[in-house]
Structures are given as C-alpha cells and as structure tokens.
Amino acid sequence: MLWLWILIGVVALVALFAVVGYNRLVRLRNEVDTGWANIDVQLQRRADLIPNLVETVRAYAAHERGVFEEVTRARAALQQAGTPGTAADANEGLTIAIGRLFAVAEAYPELKASESFLQLHEDLTDTEDKISAARRYYNATVMRFNTAVQSIPWLLVASPLGFHAREFFSARGDTALPQVSFGY
Amino acid sequence: MTLQEQIRANRLKSAIVVFGFVLLLLVLAALIGFAFDISLGVIAVVGAVAYGIFALVRSRSMVSRLTGAQEVAPEAIRPLRRLVENVSIAAGLPVTPEVRIVEDAAPNAFAAGLRPQTSYVGVTTGLLATMPQRELEAVLAHEVSHIRNRDTYLMTMALVFAGVIALIADIGFRSIAYGGRSRRGGVIVLVLALVGFLLAPYAALLLRLSLSRRREFLADAGAAEMLNDPEAMALALRRLERNSTTIAYADASTAHLWVESPTDRLDSDRRGVLALSSLFNTHPPMQSRIEALEEAGGFRLPEELPSGESFGVEHGLVHA
C-alpha cells in the first residue's frame, strides 16, 4: 500500500514538473516570436523608406542608374527573406547599397541640402537604431529559449514536441553577436 | 556575480520582502483579533485594504503633481522621444512610455505608472543639460527597466502597504488606549499588542526601503543588459554622483522613484555618519551601484568622466 502512495506521489511530482516546464517553453517561444515581430516591423519600415529615397536622389542624379538598381534589388531581397539569418544578410546588403547611394549623393550639394533628403536620412538613421535595439532584444530571447531547449531534460523531448532552437538575427561574418549575454 | 545572476537574486529578495509585508499585515490583524475581537481584526484589515486600493487608483495623477512633471508634445522633444523609443524596443516593451519634463536644474529621472501601457518617464531639464547621449540613454534604460520589471507598480504597492499598516497600527493603538471595556485578554497580550502597534509602521518603512534599494540594483543591471553597455550606466551614475545640485522637489514620498535619491544628500548631512542610517535610504550608495556594474562588466571607471556636449544642448532641447 505504501509503495502505491509513493508511486502516485512520484508520478504527480513528475507531472507537475512537466507542466511547469512545458509552460515555460511555450512562454519563451512566444517571447522569441514577439521579438521577431519587433524586428520585422522595423525592417518593413526601412524597406518602405527606400522607394522615396531612390526617387529623391533620382530627381537630382538621374543618370546614376546602377546604384538605383542595386538598392532596389537589395530591398527586394530583404522583403523576400524568410528566416532571421537570411533577413540579417539581406539587411546587411541593403545597408551596403544605401551606403553607396549616399556616397553618390555626396557629389550633389543641392540634393544634400534638400529638405526631403535630410528627412529621409534622419528617418533611415532612426530605423537603423531601432533595428539594432530590436535585435538586442530578439537575440536575448533566442539565447534564453535555445538554452532551455538544449538543456536536460528538454534536450530529449523538446524537438518531438515542436520546440526547435531558433536562429539569431545576425548576418554571416557578423561579430556583433551577444558576446556578453545577460538574457534573463 | 554576472548581471543575470544579480537579476535573479534581486527578484528572489523582492519576493521575500513582499512576503514580509503580507506577514506583517497578518500579525497586526491577529493582534487586534486577540486584544479585542476577531471580527474587529477582519474589519480593520478589510477597511485598510479598501483604502489601499483607492490610493492605488489615485497614484498616477498624484505622482505627476508631487514631482512637478509636465506633459510635453512629442514633436517638441523628438530626439529625446526617439531615444526612449529605442530603449523600449530593446526592453521588449509593448508600448513606448510617454515622456514628461520636470523643470529642475538637478539632473535626475523617474518612472511612474502601474502598467507599461499607462507608464511614463520623467526627466529633469538638468539631466538633459548634463548628460551626453550615451549616458542619457543608460539613464532612460534604467527607467524603462523599472517599468518592464513592474517596479513602479511594486513600489507604489509597497508605499500603499506601508500606509495601510500604519493605519491599522494606529487604529489598534488608539483602541487599546481609549478602548475601555471592549479589551479582552490579559495584561501580557495587551502589552504585546501595544509594542506590536508601535513598531509595525517602522518595520513596514524598513521593508519598503530595502525593497526600493533592491529594485535600483535590478534596474541598473537591466539597463546595462538592454544596451549591452554596463560602462554607460556606471558613467551616468558617476556623473550624477559628482553633480551636487539638489532637486527642488525633494520629497520623501516620491524619493524611491528617482534614478538618484533626491533626498539622501540632505539626509546624510543631517544624520552624520551613523552606520544605521543607510537602512533608511531609498537608494543604495552610488559607490556600491557603480561597483556592481564594474564587477559585472569587468571594467574600471576612469577617474576623468568623458567630456562632450550634452544631449539636450546638442539637440537644442535646453540651453547650455
């Protein structure tokens, strides 16, 4: 009889741990999803600024066609990117393309002084700051989720239950990954 | 300790302190119950809790009045607004808190509001005039951290709790003093109850203050994590420490809200070097806050603070 009670106790305890642990994984996964949505909003905002920027520069420097095409291509790549890794790569590509566009703009003082160009420049800088802020949050949530999924005992059952380690938002060859991770 | 461990430890200690509050409330109710009647004890607690809820509801507008924070149109302070947006995104907050300005030469900042959706950050014009962007961002991250950790909520609760306990103790004390025949129980019970009613408000105050000090460490660590830059937070604290302007709105009831205690400097002059006096501070000493950040980030602050234009002057928000 005693053994039966001990058995019931153990089963109940294991069940409790399983429920608490499972709920924690769900919560952490939701946080990762929220973190990704935050980045996505800012990436979209950045992509939305591009057509205006291209039009503004074109008004002063119509013959710099190569640069316009490059920026437009980079923007399309960003919009088609499906995973955090490819999105980070595409975002990096867009940064390089925009950098080239601004370098071109250097040669046109009237363009540089125009109201709409200054405004776009400010908006783009702001969006880049916000992408990096959103990235810090997202990567912290991914770090936390991955640590949970990859530690015992979840290491064995997380994958069958549908909890797969997530990808960081970082471009290939990017060294700005969280070296110090305070994620909590 | 790493920042992560600091945050965990702080959370645990906060939970213990809240538990202490509840315990204190129950002890008081039991004392009243023993000395008079169980039903009186229940009535006192229910009444006091009802008062507490009322105070909680009124707290948001009260904080603004007590600190003198003014609502400002977002367009008028756009660069500042952007910084707050950025740290809120890094904190993963669902909404960006409103920014309010306190016209005061002393550099300081605070956070208020019960939920992230209704919270706001208040900064003094002195802060804008003193801090370069990197350090201002750290101070804002500290405040946003308070909002994310629900510190503003917890500290308002603690303030209300302390008020409620003082109220019950007062009722109990007066009942014994003037209660006449309604008293029950022997002399020992009455003496115990009397001592309990006298000490309870102080116990509540000490609990509230220790809770407040915990939350400051937690917010420092949170800000450092959010910006991935513990040094910025430490530099900001050092700059606040070196600045000796005291705030005009130094008021004990809102002292716990600010990034740097607005009243400690006044108090420490008054109290001298009593070791015990640190128990009555809302904030831990700057030096230990800076040391905690140095330890976590593995750096030493330079003697000289970086000089540079302040954010407020650079963006034309305040005059130099």
JSON list of C-alpha atoms in Angstrom, two decimals, chain B residues 112-248:
[
{"chain": "B", "resi": 112, "resn": "ALA", "atom": "CA", "xyz": [5.74, 56.10, -12.87]},
{"chain": "B", "resi": 113, "resn": "GLY", "atom": "CA", "xyz": [2.55, 54.27, -13.72]},
{"chain": "B", "resi": 114, "resn": "LEU", "atom": "CA", "xyz": [1.02, 50.98, -12.71]},
{"chain": "B", "resi": 115, "resn": "ARG", "atom": "CA", "xyz": [1.14, 49.18, -16.07]},
{"chain": "B", "resi": 116, "resn": "PRO", "atom": "CA", "xyz": [3.54, 49.51, -19.02]},
{"chain": "B", "resi": 117, "resn": "GLN", "atom": "CA", "xyz": [0.60, 50.82, -21.09]},
{"chain": "B", "resi": 118, "resn": "THR", "atom": "CA", "xyz": [-0.03, 53.75, -18.77]},
{"chain": "B", "resi": 119, "resn": "SER", "atom": "CA", "xyz": [3.54, 54.41, -17.66]},
{"chain": "B", "resi": 120, "resn": "TYR", "atom": "CA", "xyz": [5.63, 57.45, -18.28]},
{"chain": "B", "resi": 121, "resn": "VAL", "atom": "CA", "xyz": [9.23, 58.52, -17.82]},
{"chain": "B", "resi": 122, "resn": "GLY", "atom": "CA", "xyz": [10.02, 61.89, -16.28]},
{"chain": "B", "resi": 123, "resn": "VAL", "atom": "CA", "xyz": [13.36, 63.61, -16.84]},
{"chain": "B", "resi": 124, "resn": "THR", "atom": "CA", "xyz": [14.59, 66.92, -15.47]},
{"chain": "B", "resi": 125, "resn": "THR", "atom": "CA", "xyz": [15.90, 69.65, -17.73]},
{"chain": "B", "resi": 126, "resn": "GLY", "atom": "CA", "xyz": [19.07, 69.38, -15.64]},
{"chain": "B", "resi": 127, "resn": "LEU", "atom": "CA", "xyz": [19.55, 65.80, -16.83]},
{"chain": "B", "resi": 128, "resn": "LEU", "atom": "CA", "xyz": [19.24, 66.85, -20.48]},
{"chain": "B", "resi": 129, "resn": "ALA", "atom": "CA", "xyz": [21.73, 69.66, -19.90]},
{"chain": "B", "resi": 130, "resn": "THR", "atom": "CA", "xyz": [24.31, 67.40, -18.23]},
{"chain": "B", "resi": 131, "resn": "MET", "atom": "CA", "xyz": [24.30, 64.00, -19.92]},
{"chain": "B", "resi": 132, "resn": "PRO", "atom": "CA", "xyz": [25.91, 63.11, -23.23]},
{"chain": "B", "resi": 133, "resn": "GLN", "atom": "CA", "xyz": [23.81, 60.79, -25.40]},
{"chain": "B", "resi": 134, "resn": "ARG", "atom": "CA", "xyz": [25.43, 57.51, -24.30]},
{"chain": "B", "resi": 135, "resn": "GLU", "atom": "CA", "xyz": [24.83, 58.19, -20.61]},
{"chain": "B", "resi": 136, "resn": "LEU", "atom": "CA", "xyz": [21.38, 59.71, -21.11]},
{"chain": "B", "resi": 137, "resn": "GLU", "atom": "CA", "xyz": [20.40, 56.54, -22.93]},
{"chain": "B", "resi": 138, "resn": "ALA", "atom": "CA", "xyz": [21.60, 54.50, -19.95]},
{"chain": "B", "resi": 139, "resn": "VAL", "atom": "CA", "xyz": [19.51, 56.59, -17.54]},
{"chain": "B", "resi": 140, "resn": "LEU", "atom": "CA", "xyz": [16.44, 56.18, -19.78]},
{"chain": "B", "resi": 141, "resn": "ALA", "atom": "CA", "xyz": [17.12, 52.44, -19.99]},
{"chain": "B", "resi": 142, "resn": "HIS", "atom": "CA", "xyz": [17.26, 52.37, -16.19]},
{"chain": "B", "resi": 143, "resn": "GLU", "atom": "CA", "xyz": [13.81, 53.96, -16.00]},
{"chain": "B", "resi": 144, "resn": "VAL", "atom": "CA", "xyz": [12.35, 51.76, -18.75]},
{"chain": "B", "resi": 145, "resn": "SER", "atom": "CA", "xyz": [13.80, 48.82, -16.84]},
{"chain": "B", "resi": 146, "resn": "HIS", "atom": "CA", "xyz": [11.78, 49.91, -13.79]},
{"chain": "B", "resi": 147, "resn": "ILE", "atom": "CA", "xyz": [8.68, 49.86, -15.97]},
{"chain": "B", "resi": 148, "resn": "ARG", "atom": "CA", "xyz": [9.47, 46.48, -17.51]},
{"chain": "B", "resi": 149, "resn": "ASN", "atom": "CA", "xyz": [10.22, 44.90, -14.13]},
{"chain": "B", "resi": 150, "resn": "ARG", "atom": "CA", "xyz": [6.93, 46.34, -12.80]},
{"chain": "B", "resi": 151, "resn": "ASP", "atom": "CA", "xyz": [8.95, 48.20, -10.15]},
{"chain": "B", "resi": 152, "resn": "THR", "atom": "CA", "xyz": [6.74, 51.25, -10.44]},
{"chain": "B", "resi": 153, "resn": "TYR", "atom": "CA", "xyz": [3.81, 49.01, -9.62]},
{"chain": "B", "resi": 154, "resn": "LEU", "atom": "CA", "xyz": [5.61, 47.17, -6.85]},
{"chain": "B", "resi": 155, "resn": "MET", "atom": "CA", "xyz": [6.91, 50.34, -5.20]},
{"chain": "B", "resi": 156, "resn": "THR", "atom": "CA", "xyz": [3.51, 52.00, -5.31]},
{"chain": "B", "resi": 157, "resn": "MET", "atom": "CA", "xyz": [2.07, 48.86, -3.75]},
{"chain": "B", "resi": 158, "resn": "ALA", "atom": "CA", "xyz": [4.78, 48.93, -1.08]},
{"chain": "B", "resi": 159, "resn": "LEU", "atom": "CA", "xyz": [4.06, 52.59, -0.36]},
{"chain": "B", "resi": 160, "resn": "VAL", "atom": "CA", "xyz": [0.35, 51.81, -0.03]},
{"chain": "B", "resi": 161, "resn": "PHE", "atom": "CA", "xyz": [1.12, 48.71, 2.06]},
{"chain": "B", "resi": 162, "resn": "ALA", "atom": "CA", "xyz": [3.23, 50.78, 4.42]},
{"chain": "B", "resi": 163, "resn": "GLY", "atom": "CA", "xyz": [0.41, 53.33, 4.66]},
{"chain": "B", "resi": 164, "resn": "VAL", "atom": "CA", "xyz": [-2.16, 50.61, 5.32]},
{"chain": "B", "resi": 165, "resn": "ILE", "atom": "CA", "xyz": [-0.03, 49.05, 8.04]},
{"chain": "B", "resi": 166, "resn": "ALA", "atom": "CA", "xyz": [0.48, 52.44, 9.70]},
{"chain": "B", "resi": 167, "resn": "LEU", "atom": "CA", "xyz": [-3.29, 52.95, 9.57]},
{"chain": "B", "resi": 168, "resn": "ILE", "atom": "CA", "xyz": [-4.13, 49.60, 11.16]},
{"chain": "B", "resi": 169, "resn": "ALA", "atom": "CA", "xyz": [-1.46, 50.01, 13.82]},
{"chain": "B", "resi": 170, "resn": "ASP", "atom": "CA", "xyz": [-2.85, 53.43, 14.63]},
{"chain": "B", "resi": 171, "resn": "ILE", "atom": "CA", "xyz": [-6.40, 52.09, 14.94]},
{"chain": "B", "resi": 172, "resn": "GLY", "atom": "CA", "xyz": [-5.16, 49.26, 17.17]},
{"chain": "B", "resi": 173, "resn": "PHE", "atom": "CA", "xyz": [-3.09, 51.60, 19.32]},
{"chain": "B", "resi": 174, "resn": "ARG", "atom": "CA", "xyz": [-5.95, 54.00, 19.86]},
{"chain": "B", "resi": 175, "resn": "SER", "atom": "CA", "xyz": [-8.36, 51.17, 20.57]},
{"chain": "B", "resi": 176, "resn": "ILE", "atom": "CA", "xyz": [-6.13, 49.95, 23.37]},
{"chain": "B", "resi": 177, "resn": "ALA", "atom": "CA", "xyz": [-5.54, 53.42, 24.73]},
{"chain": "B", "resi": 178, "resn": "TYR", "atom": "CA", "xyz": [-9.18, 54.50, 24.66]},
{"chain": "B", "resi": 179, "resn": "GLY", "atom": "CA", "xyz": [-10.97, 51.18, 24.23]},
{"chain": "B", "resi": 180, "resn": "GLY", "atom": "CA", "xyz": [-12.07, 50.76, 27.85]},
{"chain": "B", "resi": 181, "resn": "ARG", "atom": "CA", "xyz": [-14.14, 47.65, 28.39]},
{"chain": "B", "resi": 182, "resn": "SER", "atom": "CA", "xyz": [-14.02, 46.24, 24.92]},
{"chain": "B", "resi": 183, "resn": "ARG", "atom": "CA", "xyz": [-10.49, 44.99, 25.74]},
{"chain": "B", "resi": 184, "resn": "ARG", "atom": "CA", "xyz": [-10.02, 41.28, 26.09]},
{"chain": "B", "resi": 185, "resn": "GLY", "atom": "CA", "xyz": [-7.15, 39.09, 27.15]},
{"chain": "B", "resi": 186, "resn": "GLY", "atom": "CA", "xyz": [-4.58, 39.50, 29.89]},
{"chain": "B", "resi": 187, "resn": "VAL", "atom": "CA", "xyz": [-2.04, 42.22, 30.50]},
{"chain": "B", "resi": 188, "resn": "ILE", "atom": "CA", "xyz": [0.66, 40.36, 28.59]},
{"chain": "B", "resi": 189, "resn": "VAL", "atom": "CA", "xyz": [-1.43, 40.22, 25.43]},
{"chain": "B", "resi": 190, "resn": "LEU", "atom": "CA", "xyz": [-2.20, 43.92, 25.72]},
{"chain": "B", "resi": 191, "resn": "VAL", "atom": "CA", "xyz": [1.45, 44.87, 26.24]},
{"chain": "B", "resi": 192, "resn": "LEU", "atom": "CA", "xyz": [2.47, 42.68, 23.31]},
{"chain": "B", "resi": 193, "resn": "ALA", "atom": "CA", "xyz": [-0.20, 44.26, 21.13]},
{"chain": "B", "resi": 194, "resn": "LEU", "atom": "CA", "xyz": [0.87, 47.75, 22.20]},
{"chain": "B", "resi": 195, "resn": "VAL", "atom": "CA", "xyz": [4.51, 47.08, 21.31]},
{"chain": "B", "resi": 196, "resn": "GLY", "atom": "CA", "xyz": [3.40, 45.49, 18.03]},
{"chain": "B", "resi": 197, "resn": "PHE", "atom": "CA", "xyz": [1.31, 48.50, 17.05]},
{"chain": "B", "resi": 198, "resn": "LEU", "atom": "CA", "xyz": [4.15, 50.87, 17.92]},
{"chain": "B", "resi": 199, "resn": "LEU", "atom": "CA", "xyz": [6.82, 49.00, 15.95]},
{"chain": "B", "resi": 200, "resn": "ALA", "atom": "CA", "xyz": [4.81, 47.85, 12.92]},
{"chain": "B", "resi": 201, "resn": "PRO", "atom": "CA", "xyz": [4.97, 51.15, 10.99]},
{"chain": "B", "resi": 202, "resn": "TYR", "atom": "CA", "xyz": [8.76, 51.23, 11.34]},
{"chain": "B", "resi": 203, "resn": "ALA", "atom": "CA", "xyz": [9.06, 47.63, 10.24]},
{"chain": "B", "resi": 204, "resn": "ALA", "atom": "CA", "xyz": [6.93, 48.48, 7.20]},
{"chain": "B", "resi": 205, "resn": "LEU", "atom": "CA", "xyz": [9.11, 51.50, 6.43]},
{"chain": "B", "resi": 206, "resn": "LEU", "atom": "CA", "xyz": [12.31, 49.45, 6.63]},
{"chain": "B", "resi": 207, "resn": "LEU", "atom": "CA", "xyz": [10.82, 46.76, 4.40]},
{"chain": "B", "resi": 208, "resn": "ARG", "atom": "CA", "xyz": [9.72, 49.34, 1.86]},
{"chain": "B", "resi": 209, "resn": "LEU", "atom": "CA", "xyz": [13.14, 50.97, 1.78]},
{"chain": "B", "resi": 210, "resn": "SER", "atom": "CA", "xyz": [15.04, 47.71, 1.45]},
{"chain": "B", "resi": 211, "resn": "LEU", "atom": "CA", "xyz": [12.72, 46.76, -1.40]},
{"chain": "B", "resi": 212, "resn": "SER", "atom": "CA", "xyz": [13.43, 50.09, -3.04]},
{"chain": "B", "resi": 213, "resn": "ARG", "atom": "CA", "xyz": [17.20, 49.58, -2.80]},
{"chain": "B", "resi": 214, "resn": "ARG", "atom": "CA", "xyz": [16.89, 46.10, -4.35]},
{"chain": "B", "resi": 215, "resn": "ARG", "atom": "CA", "xyz": [14.95, 47.46, -7.30]},
{"chain": "B", "resi": 216, "resn": "GLU", "atom": "CA", "xyz": [17.63, 50.06, -8.00]},
{"chain": "B", "resi": 217, "resn": "PHE", "atom": "CA", "xyz": [20.30, 47.37, -8.41]},
{"chain": "B", "resi": 218, "resn": "LEU", "atom": "CA", "xyz": [17.93, 45.41, -10.61]},
{"chain": "B", "resi": 219, "resn": "ALA", "atom": "CA", "xyz": [17.20, 48.40, -12.83]},
{"chain": "B", "resi": 220, "resn": "ASP", "atom": "CA", "xyz": [20.93, 49.20, -13.18]},
{"chain": "B", "resi": 221, "resn": "ALA", "atom": "CA", "xyz": [21.59, 45.62, -14.26]},
{"chain": "B", "resi": 222, "resn": "GLY", "atom": "CA", "xyz": [18.61, 45.67, -16.63]},
{"chain": "B", "resi": 223, "resn": "ALA", "atom": "CA", "xyz": [19.77, 48.90, -18.28]},
{"chain": "B", "resi": 224, "resn": "ALA", "atom": "CA", "xyz": [23.28, 47.53, -18.73]},
{"chain": "B", "resi": 225, "resn": "GLU", "atom": "CA", "xyz": [21.90, 44.39, -20.33]},
{"chain": "B", "resi": 226, "resn": "MET", "atom": "CA", "xyz": [19.48, 46.26, -22.58]},
{"chain": "B", "resi": 227, "resn": "LEU", "atom": "CA", "xyz": [22.16, 48.48, -24.07]},
{"chain": "B", "resi": 228, "resn": "ASN", "atom": "CA", "xyz": [24.88, 45.82, -23.83]},
{"chain": "B", "resi": 229, "resn": "ASP", "atom": "CA", "xyz": [26.91, 48.58, -22.20]},
{"chain": "B", "resi": 230, "resn": "PRO", "atom": "CA", "xyz": [27.39, 48.39, -18.41]},
{"chain": "B", "resi": 231, "resn": "GLU", "atom": "CA", "xyz": [30.01, 51.14, -18.60]},
{"chain": "B", "resi": 232, "resn": "ALA", "atom": "CA", "xyz": [27.49, 53.71, -19.87]},
{"chain": "B", "resi": 233, "resn": "MET", "atom": "CA", "xyz": [25.28, 53.10, -16.83]},
{"chain": "B", "resi": 234, "resn": "ALA", "atom": "CA", "xyz": [28.25, 53.35, -14.45]},
{"chain": "B", "resi": 235, "resn": "LEU", "atom": "CA", "xyz": [29.44, 56.57, -16.12]},
{"chain": "B", "resi": 236, "resn": "ALA", "atom": "CA", "xyz": [25.98, 58.06, -15.80]},
{"chain": "B", "resi": 237, "resn": "LEU", "atom": "CA", "xyz": [25.83, 57.18, -12.11]},
{"chain": "B", "resi": 238, "resn": "ARG", "atom": "CA", "xyz": [29.26, 58.68, -11.51]},
{"chain": "B", "resi": 239, "resn": "ARG", "atom": "CA", "xyz": [28.19, 61.87, -13.27]},
{"chain": "B", "resi": 240, "resn": "LEU", "atom": "CA", "xyz": [25.03, 62.06, -11.17]},
{"chain": "B", "resi": 241, "resn": "GLU", "atom": "CA", "xyz": [27.08, 61.50, -8.03]},
{"chain": "B", "resi": 242, "resn": "ARG", "atom": "CA", "xyz": [29.52, 64.27, -8.87]},
{"chain": "B", "resi": 243, "resn": "ASN", "atom": "CA", "xyz": [26.77, 66.74, -9.61]},
{"chain": "B", "resi": 244, "resn": "SER", "atom": "CA", "xyz": [25.81, 68.41, -6.37]},
{"chain": "B", "resi": 245, "resn": "THR", "atom": "CA", "xyz": [22.68, 70.29, -7.44]},
{"chain": "B", "resi": 246, "resn": "THR", "atom": "CA", "xyz": [19.78, 69.13, -5.30]},
{"chain": "B", "resi": 247, "resn": "ILE", "atom": "CA", "xyz": [16.32, 68.82, -6.68]},
{"chain": "B", "resi": 248, "resn": "ALA", "atom": "CA", "xyz": [13.66, 71.32, -5.62]}
]
